[in-house]
Coordinates of C-alpha atoms in Angstrom, one line a residue:
M1 CA -5.4 22.6 -24.6
T2 CA -9.1 22.2 -24.4
T3 CA -10.7 26.0 -24.5
T4 CA -13.1 26.7 -21.6
S5 CA -14.5 30.2 -22.8
A6 CA -18.1 28.8 -22.3
L7 CA -19.5 28.7 -18.7
R8 CA -19.4 25.3 -17.1
D9 CA -21.8 23.9 -14.8
V10 CA -18.8 22.4 -13.0
V11 CA -15.0 23.4 -12.8
V12 CA -12.5 21.2 -10.8
V13 CA -9.0 22.8 -9.8
G14 CA -6.6 19.7 -9.2
S15 CA -6.6 16.4 -10.9
G16 CA -5.7 14.6 -8.1
P17 CA -7.8 11.2 -7.1
N18 CA -10.1 13.3 -5.1
G19 CA -10.7 15.8 -7.8
L20 CA -11.1 13.3 -10.7
A21 CA -13.5 11.3 -8.4
A22 CA -15.7 14.5 -8.1
A23 CA -15.3 15.3 -11.7
V24 CA -16.0 11.7 -12.5
T25 CA -19.2 11.7 -10.3
L26 CA -20.6 14.9 -11.5
A27 CA -19.9 14.4 -15.2
R28 CA -21.6 11.1 -15.3
A29 CA -24.7 12.9 -13.5
G30 CA -25.0 15.0 -16.8
L31 CA -23.1 18.0 -15.9
A32 CA -20.8 19.9 -17.9
V33 CA -17.4 19.5 -16.1
T34 CA -14.0 21.0 -16.7
V35 CA -10.7 19.7 -14.7
V36 CA -7.8 22.1 -14.5
E37 CA -4.5 21.2 -13.7
G38 CA -1.4 23.1 -13.3
Q39 CA 1.0 20.4 -14.1
P40 CA 1.5 19.0 -17.6
E41 CA 0.2 15.7 -16.9
P42 CA -3.0 14.8 -14.6
G43 CA -3.0 12.6 -11.2
G44 CA -1.8 14.9 -8.8
G45 CA -0.4 12.4 -6.0
V46 CA -1.4 9.6 -8.4
R47 CA 1.1 9.8 -11.2
T48 CA 3.8 7.8 -12.4
L49 CA 6.5 9.7 -14.6
P50 CA 9.8 8.6 -15.9
L51 CA 12.8 8.4 -13.4
V52 CA 15.8 9.8 -14.8
S53 CA 18.7 11.0 -12.9
D54 CA 22.3 12.5 -13.4
R55 CA 23.6 8.9 -13.9
V56 CA 20.6 7.1 -15.4
G57 CA 19.1 8.4 -18.4
P58 CA 15.2 7.7 -20.3
D59 CA 16.6 5.0 -22.4
E60 CA 16.5 2.7 -19.2
G61 CA 12.8 3.1 -19.1
L62 CA 12.5 3.4 -15.3
L63 CA 9.4 4.8 -14.1
R64 CA 8.7 6.5 -10.5
D65 CA 5.4 7.0 -8.4
V66 CA 5.6 10.7 -8.1
C67 CA 3.8 10.7 -4.7
A68 CA 1.5 7.6 -3.3
A69 CA 2.9 4.2 -4.6
V70 CA 0.6 1.9 -2.7
P71 CA -3.3 2.5 -2.8
A72 CA -4.3 0.2 0.1
A73 CA -7.5 2.2 0.6
A74 CA -8.7 1.9 -3.2
P75 CA -10.1 -1.6 -3.3
T76 CA -12.5 -1.0 -0.3
S77 CA -13.3 2.6 -0.7
P78 CA -16.8 3.1 -1.9
F79 CA -15.8 5.0 -4.8
F80 CA -13.3 2.8 -6.2
A81 CA -15.3 -0.5 -5.8
E82 CA -18.3 0.6 -7.5
L83 CA -15.8 2.2 -10.4
D84 CA -14.6 -1.2 -10.4
L85 CA -10.6 -0.7 -11.2
P86 CA -10.0 -4.5 -12.3
A87 CA -12.6 -4.5 -15.1
R88 CA -11.1 -1.2 -16.1
G89 CA -7.8 -3.1 -17.1
V90 CA -6.0 -1.8 -13.5
D91 CA -4.3 -4.7 -12.3
L92 CA -3.9 -4.7 -8.7
L93 CA -1.1 -6.6 -7.0
V94 CA -1.5 -8.0 -3.8
P95 CA 1.7 -9.1 -2.1
E96 CA 1.7 -12.2 0.2
V97 CA 3.6 -9.7 2.7
S98 CA 1.3 -6.5 3.3
Y99 CA 4.2 -4.9 5.3
A100 CA 7.2 -5.3 7.6
Q101 CA 9.2 -3.8 10.3
P102 CA 13.0 -4.4 10.3
L103 CA 14.6 -4.7 13.5
D104 CA 18.3 -4.7 14.7
G105 CA 20.0 -8.2 14.8
G106 CA 18.1 -9.2 11.5
R107 CA 15.0 -9.3 13.1
A108 CA 12.0 -8.4 11.5
G109 CA 8.1 -8.1 12.4
V110 CA 6.0 -9.5 9.2
A111 CA 2.5 -8.6 8.5
W112 CA 1.4 -11.5 6.0
R113 CA -1.8 -11.2 4.2
D114 CA -2.6 -14.3 6.0
L115 CA -3.8 -13.7 9.6
A116 CA -3.0 -16.9 10.5
R117 CA 0.6 -16.8 9.2
T118 CA 1.1 -13.7 10.8
V119 CA -0.1 -14.8 14.2
E120 CA 2.5 -17.8 13.9
G121 CA 5.2 -15.6 13.5
L122 CA 4.7 -13.4 16.4
G123 CA 5.1 -16.2 19.1
E124 CA 4.4 -14.9 22.1
D125 CA 2.3 -12.1 21.0
G126 CA 0.4 -14.0 18.0
E127 CA -2.5 -14.6 20.1
R128 CA -2.7 -10.7 21.4
W129 CA -2.3 -10.1 17.7
R130 CA -5.3 -12.1 16.4
R131 CA -7.6 -10.9 19.4
L132 CA -6.9 -7.4 18.7
V133 CA -6.7 -7.4 15.1
G134 CA -8.6 -10.2 14.4
P135 CA -12.1 -8.6 14.8
L136 CA -10.9 -5.5 12.5
V137 CA -10.2 -8.1 10.2
R138 CA -13.3 -9.9 10.2
H139 CA -15.2 -6.6 9.6
H140 CA -12.8 -4.9 7.3
E141 CA -15.2 -3.6 5.0
D142 CA -17.5 -2.0 7.7
V143 CA -14.2 -0.4 9.4
A144 CA -13.1 1.0 5.6
R145 CA -17.0 2.6 5.7
I146 CA -16.3 4.0 9.1
A147 CA -12.8 5.3 7.8
L148 CA -14.1 6.7 4.7
S149 CA -17.3 8.3 6.0
D150 CA -17.7 12.1 5.9
K151 CA -18.0 11.9 9.8
R152 CA -21.3 13.8 9.7
S153 CA -23.4 10.7 8.8
L154 CA -21.8 7.4 10.1
P155 CA -22.8 4.3 8.8
V156 CA -24.9 3.1 11.8
A157 CA -25.5 -0.7 10.6
A158 CA -21.4 -0.8 10.3
V159 CA -20.8 0.8 13.6
V160 CA -23.1 -1.4 15.3
G161 CA -22.7 -4.5 13.5
G162 CA -19.0 -5.4 15.2
A163 CA -16.9 -2.9 13.5
G164 CA -17.6 -0.4 16.0
A165 CA -16.5 -2.6 19.1
A166 CA -13.3 -3.7 17.0
L167 CA -12.2 0.0 16.4
A168 CA -12.9 0.8 20.0
A169 CA -10.7 -2.0 21.4
A170 CA -8.2 -1.2 19.1
L171 CA -8.2 2.6 20.1
A172 CA -8.4 1.4 23.8
V173 CA -4.8 -0.5 23.3
L174 CA -2.9 1.5 20.6
S175 CA -3.9 5.3 21.6
T176 CA -1.9 5.9 25.0
R177 CA 1.1 4.6 26.7
A178 CA -1.0 2.6 28.7
G179 CA -1.7 0.3 26.2
D180 CA 2.2 -0.9 26.1
R181 CA 1.5 -3.6 28.3
W182 CA -0.6 -5.2 26.1
W183 CA 2.3 -6.5 24.0
R184 CA 5.2 -8.9 25.5
T185 CA 7.6 -8.6 22.6
D186 CA 9.2 -5.5 20.8
V187 CA 8.4 -7.2 17.6
A188 CA 4.6 -7.0 17.7
H189 CA 4.5 -3.9 19.0
A190 CA 6.7 -2.3 16.4
L191 CA 5.0 -4.2 13.7
I192 CA 1.9 -2.2 14.8
T193 CA 3.4 1.0 15.7
G194 CA 5.1 1.2 12.1
V195 CA 1.5 1.2 10.6
A196 CA 0.4 4.0 13.1
A197 CA 3.6 6.2 12.0
H198 CA 1.8 6.7 8.6
T199 CA 0.1 9.4 10.1
I200 CA 3.4 11.5 10.4
T201 CA 2.5 12.7 14.2
A202 CA 3.0 12.0 17.5
L203 CA 3.1 8.5 18.7
P204 CA 1.0 7.1 20.6
S205 CA -2.2 9.2 19.5
V206 CA -6.0 8.5 19.1
A207 CA -5.5 9.8 15.5
A208 CA -2.4 7.2 15.0
A209 CA -4.3 4.6 16.5
G210 CA -7.1 5.0 14.2
T211 CA -4.9 4.5 11.1
A212 CA -3.0 1.7 12.6
A213 CA -6.7 0.0 13.5
Y214 CA -7.9 0.8 9.5
L215 CA -4.6 0.2 7.7
G216 CA -4.1 -3.0 9.9
A217 CA -7.5 -4.6 9.3
L218 CA -7.0 -4.1 5.4
A219 CA -3.5 -5.5 5.6
H220 CA -5.0 -9.2 6.5
S221 CA -8.0 -8.8 4.1
P222 CA -8.3 -10.3 0.7
S223 CA -7.4 -7.1 -1.1
G224 CA -4.1 -6.5 1.4
W225 CA -2.3 -3.6 0.5
P226 CA -1.8 -3.7 -3.2
L227 CA 0.4 -2.1 -5.9
V228 CA -0.5 -1.5 -9.4
R229 CA 1.2 -3.2 -12.4
G230 CA 2.6 -0.4 -14.4
G231 CA 2.5 2.3 -11.4
I232 CA 0.1 3.6 -9.6
G233 CA -0.6 6.3 -12.4
E234 CA -2.9 3.6 -14.0
I235 CA -5.6 4.7 -11.5
T236 CA -5.5 8.1 -13.1
R237 CA -5.6 6.6 -16.7
V238 CA -8.9 5.1 -15.6
L239 CA -10.4 8.3 -14.1
V240 CA -9.3 10.5 -16.8
A241 CA -10.8 7.9 -19.6
D242 CA -14.1 7.9 -17.5
L243 CA -14.3 11.5 -17.6
R244 CA -13.6 12.1 -21.2
A245 CA -16.3 9.4 -21.8
H246 CA -18.9 11.5 -20.1
G247 CA -18.4 14.7 -21.8
G248 CA -15.6 16.2 -19.2
Q249 CA -12.9 18.1 -20.1
L250 CA -9.5 18.3 -18.9
V251 CA -7.0 21.0 -19.3
V252 CA -3.4 20.6 -17.9
D253 CA -0.4 22.8 -17.6
R254 CA -2.7 25.4 -16.3
P255 CA -1.8 26.7 -12.6
V256 CA -4.7 28.3 -10.9
R257 CA -3.5 30.5 -8.2
G258 CA -6.3 33.1 -7.9
R259 CA -10.2 33.0 -8.8
E260 CA -8.9 35.2 -11.8
D261 CA -7.6 32.1 -13.1
L262 CA -10.8 30.0 -13.1
P263 CA -12.9 29.3 -16.2
A264 CA -16.5 30.4 -15.4
A265 CA -18.5 27.7 -13.6
R266 CA -21.7 27.8 -11.4
H267 CA -19.6 25.5 -9.1
T268 CA -16.3 25.3 -8.4
L269 CA -14.3 22.3 -6.6
L270 CA -11.1 22.6 -5.3
D271 CA -8.7 19.6 -5.0
T272 CA -6.0 21.5 -3.2
H273 CA -4.7 22.0 0.4
A274 CA -7.0 23.9 2.5
C275 CA -4.5 26.8 2.6
V276 CA -4.0 27.1 -1.3
A277 CA -7.5 27.1 -1.4
A278 CA -8.2 29.9 1.2
R279 CA -5.9 32.2 -1.3
M280 CA -8.8 31.8 -3.6
L281 CA -11.2 33.1 -1.3
A282 CA -12.4 36.3 0.3
E283 CA -13.3 37.0 4.1
P284 CA -14.7 35.4 6.3
F285 CA -14.2 32.2 4.2
R286 CA -10.6 32.9 3.8
G287 CA -10.0 32.6 7.5
R288 CA -11.8 29.7 8.2
L289 CA -9.4 27.6 5.7
E290 CA -6.4 29.1 7.0
R291 CA -7.4 27.8 11.0
L292 CA -5.9 24.4 9.3
P293 CA -2.6 24.0 10.1
V294 CA 0.0 22.5 8.0
G295 CA 1.3 19.2 8.7
A296 CA 4.6 17.4 8.9
G297 CA 6.4 17.0 5.5
V298 CA 7.9 14.1 4.0
C299 CA 11.4 14.3 1.9
K300 CA 11.0 11.8 -1.3
L301 CA 14.1 9.6 -2.4
D302 CA 13.3 8.2 -5.7
Y303 CA 16.5 5.4 -5.7
V304 CA 17.7 3.9 -8.9
L305 CA 19.2 0.4 -7.5
S306 CA 21.5 -2.4 -9.4
A307 CA 19.8 -5.2 -7.3
P308 CA 16.8 -6.0 -4.9
V309 CA 17.5 -4.2 -1.0
P310 CA 19.6 -6.9 0.9
W311 CA 17.3 -6.9 3.7
A312 CA 19.1 -8.9 6.7
H313 CA 15.5 -10.6 7.4
P314 CA 14.5 -12.2 4.2
D315 CA 11.0 -12.2 4.2
V316 CA 11.0 -8.0 4.5
A317 CA 11.6 -8.6 0.7
R318 CA 8.2 -10.1 0.3
A319 CA 6.6 -7.0 1.6
G320 CA 5.0 -4.4 -1.0
T321 CA 5.3 -1.8 2.0
V322 CA 8.4 -1.6 4.4
H323 CA 8.4 0.6 7.6
V324 CA 12.0 1.6 8.4
G325 CA 12.4 3.3 12.2
G326 CA 13.5 0.5 14.4
S327 CA 12.1 0.1 17.6
V328 CA 9.0 1.7 19.0
E329 CA 10.9 3.9 21.2
Q330 CA 13.0 5.1 18.5
M331 CA 9.8 5.8 16.2
R332 CA 8.3 7.9 19.0
Q333 CA 11.4 9.8 19.5
A334 CA 11.7 10.3 15.7
E335 CA 8.4 11.4 15.2
A336 CA 8.6 13.8 18.2
E337 CA 11.4 15.5 16.8
V338 CA 9.8 15.8 13.4
A339 CA 6.4 17.3 15.7
A340 CA 8.8 19.8 17.3
G341 CA 10.3 20.6 14.0
R342 CA 13.6 19.2 14.2
H343 CA 15.1 16.8 12.2
P344 CA 15.6 13.3 13.9
D345 CA 18.8 11.4 13.2
R346 CA 17.4 8.1 12.7
P347 CA 14.0 9.4 10.5
V348 CA 10.9 7.0 9.9
L349 CA 10.8 5.8 6.2
L350 CA 8.1 4.3 4.2
V351 CA 9.7 2.2 1.6
S352 CA 8.4 0.0 -1.4
D353 CA 10.3 -2.0 -4.0
P354 CA 8.0 -2.1 -7.0
A355 CA 9.9 -4.0 -9.2
S356 CA 10.1 -7.3 -6.7
H357 CA 6.0 -7.9 -7.3
D358 CA 6.1 -6.2 -11.0
P359 CA 8.9 -7.3 -12.8
G360 CA 7.7 -4.8 -15.5
R361 CA 9.0 -2.3 -13.3
S362 CA 12.7 -3.1 -14.0
G363 CA 14.5 -1.1 -16.5
R364 CA 16.2 -2.3 -19.6
S365 CA 19.5 -3.2 -18.2
G366 CA 18.0 -4.4 -15.1
L367 CA 18.1 -1.7 -12.7
R368 CA 15.0 -0.7 -10.7
P369 CA 13.6 2.0 -8.9
L370 CA 12.9 2.2 -5.1
W371 CA 10.2 4.5 -3.6
A372 CA 10.7 6.2 -0.1
Y373 CA 9.4 9.0 1.8
A374 CA 11.1 10.2 5.0
H375 CA 9.4 12.1 7.7
V376 CA 10.8 15.4 8.0
P377 CA 9.6 19.1 9.5
R378 CA 7.0 21.1 7.4
G379 CA 8.9 23.2 5.0
S380 CA 12.4 21.4 5.7
D381 CA 14.7 22.1 2.7
R382 CA 16.9 19.4 3.6
D383 CA 18.5 16.3 1.9
V384 CA 18.3 13.6 4.4
R385 CA 19.6 11.2 1.9
P386 CA 22.6 10.3 4.2
Q387 CA 20.0 9.7 7.3
A388 CA 17.9 7.6 5.3
E389 CA 20.9 5.3 3.9
Q390 CA 22.0 5.2 7.5
Q391 CA 18.5 3.5 8.4
L392 CA 18.6 1.4 5.3
E393 CA 21.9 0.0 5.7
R394 CA 21.2 -0.6 9.2
F395 CA 18.5 -3.0 8.0
A396 CA 20.0 -4.1 5.1
P397 CA 23.8 -4.3 5.3
G398 CA 25.2 -3.7 1.8
F399 CA 22.5 -1.6 0.8
R400 CA 24.7 1.2 -0.2
D401 CA 26.9 -1.1 -2.8
V402 CA 23.4 -1.3 -4.9
V403 CA 22.5 2.4 -4.9
V404 CA 23.1 3.6 -8.4
D405 CA 21.7 6.9 -7.8
C406 CA 19.1 8.7 -6.1
V407 CA 16.8 11.5 -7.0
V408 CA 16.1 13.7 -3.9
T409 CA 13.0 15.9 -3.5
P410 CA 13.2 18.0 -0.1
A411 CA 9.8 18.8 1.6
S412 CA 10.1 22.4 0.5
R413 CA 10.1 21.5 -3.0
M414 CA 7.4 18.7 -3.1
A415 CA 4.7 21.6 -4.2
D416 CA 7.0 22.2 -7.4
H417 CA 5.5 19.2 -8.9
N418 CA 1.9 19.0 -7.0
A419 CA 0.8 22.5 -5.6
A420 CA -1.5 20.5 -2.9
L421 CA 1.6 19.4 -1.2
V422 CA 2.4 22.8 0.7
D423 CA 5.6 22.2 2.8
G424 CA 5.7 18.6 1.9
D425 CA 2.2 18.0 3.7
I426 CA 1.0 15.1 2.2
S427 CA -2.0 14.7 4.5
G428 CA -3.6 17.8 3.4
G429 CA -3.3 19.3 7.0
A430 CA -2.3 18.3 10.5
V431 CA -3.3 15.0 11.8
S432 CA -5.0 14.5 15.1
M433 CA -8.5 13.0 15.8
W434 CA -10.1 16.1 15.9
R435 CA -8.5 17.3 13.0
M436 CA -9.6 14.4 11.1
V437 CA -13.3 15.3 11.9
A438 CA -13.2 19.0 12.2
R439 CA -10.9 19.5 8.8
P440 CA -10.7 22.0 7.4
G441 CA -12.9 23.5 10.2
P442 CA -15.9 22.7 12.8
R443 CA -18.9 23.2 10.6
P444 CA -21.6 21.0 9.6
D445 CA -20.7 21.0 5.9
P446 CA -16.7 20.6 5.8
Y447 CA -16.9 20.5 2.0
A448 CA -19.0 23.8 1.3
V449 CA -16.4 26.6 1.7
A450 CA -18.3 29.5 0.3
P451 CA -21.2 30.2 -2.1
G452 CA -20.5 28.0 -5.1
V453 CA -17.2 26.9 -4.0
W454 CA -16.5 23.1 -2.6
L455 CA -13.3 21.5 -1.1
C456 CA -12.9 18.3 -2.0
S457 CA -9.2 17.4 -1.5
S458 CA -7.0 15.5 1.7
S459 CA -8.2 18.7 3.7
V460 CA -11.9 17.4 4.0
P461 CA -13.2 14.1 5.8
P462 CA -11.7 11.4 5.4
G463 CA -8.4 12.6 5.2
P464 CA -5.3 11.5 3.3
G465 CA -5.2 8.4 1.1
V466 CA -5.8 7.1 -2.3
H467 CA -9.4 6.5 -1.8
G468 CA -11.4 9.4 -3.7
M469 CA -13.9 9.7 -1.2
G470 CA -13.1 13.3 -0.2
G471 CA -14.2 14.2 -3.9
H472 CA -16.9 12.0 -3.9
H473 CA -18.5 13.3 -0.9
A474 CA -18.3 16.9 -2.2
A475 CA -19.8 15.7 -5.4
R476 CA -22.6 14.6 -3.5
R477 CA -23.4 17.4 -1.8
V478 CA -23.2 19.6 -5.1
L479 CA -25.8 17.1 -6.5
R480 CA -28.2 17.2 -3.7
E481 CA -28.1 20.9 -3.8
L482 CA -29.1 20.7 -7.5
G483 CA -31.8 18.0 -6.9
L484 CA -29.8 15.4 -8.8
P485 CA -29.8 11.7 -7.9
V486 CA -26.1 10.5 -7.4
P487 CA -24.9 8.5 -10.8
S488 CA -24.0 4.8 -10.9
L489 CA -20.1 4.2 -11.4
A490 CA -20.2 1.1 -12.7
P491 CA -18.5 0.3 -15.8
G492 CA -20.4 0.5 -19.2
R493 CA -22.9 3.1 -17.3

């Protein structure tokens, strides 16, 4: 293990994409940086590890994406765009269908990356989809700049250049039940609502509408919602390599439970949940972070299948991401139950079958992984596999016949493999439009949480997602305090 006895310029706690983004930015600026990670391997929510179960051994060679699986935000993230993942050997696979929403009766909403094809498939609602989503797609890069900003200095050119108007129009339709009248069919309405459900919060809401508008725009962009060949952990590999190439150190298998566990440093950046960061601070700084409520949770399901999911609608199999929740009202009811601390009988699931797009993800005997999140109340210790399989069997008759095994991680155990996922909260705190702007609290600088201490996780703007911008924004503030320029992130620099 790398030693850290000497005083470092910067210590970063946590090696998720935000922590590594901060570390890379600061190391490239010439600072001495050490990243401290509690797990045996780096990556936090961006790791790919062996998938082993009671019935499937390591010789099968299966891999599972431990947390995130589809980095939809990465291609248009200013941090990752400048870092240039493809130039560094990360192969982003772009499915022809970004996402799909199966419905009863063998029907489905299908969001092809090709907007025109999506419009054609939505029939009576096709033109409405074009009018709502089309402007977002035309301005998708500016939409991403707004969504991934620090919410303190919005990109004015993006706001006034068309993206602002497109976002305002989408929010007007998607943020309240009054907007239900926009749609004529249940298929298109469910298709966009499934995207909104990524927030794991009440539906409809302004925050969920913003998520639907942002991710909906990316779905029809050239980059789509990509998967990573070989698993999302390839992104971590690139970040760690760049950190080390610029003199940074990485210490793994070293949990940090308090300030006494930290190496000495002039600046400390915390890629942790706000409530975890609070434990490392004294008052009044502790109380400020504790005001950000913990959000709803997920139960992680890592399936091993003997064959592809037998979706009733064949085009669902083409999707990189499948939203399993049924109709709009069924999803709204399920998310309302979760928000109230109850387990829905029909939970909302996010599902991805990576071997359908990356044949190398299949095992030696042909087995394949299936990644799934089920939305549950925060801190839930319940194994919701029976409810999840009922949902999957509902839209993919015969699903249970192809299940070999399943590794279940309840929300209450998610923090065992990533301390930032308190109570299974993958969002870094409760999600609302106010909380997306004022996270962890309503302060001019949300990243500076104590003298010499900076928060750089999903608990600060722009919030959850594999984009690295929470870390990059925090690092830029450290550099500004030190009077140092922001370095280039381009390969070869």
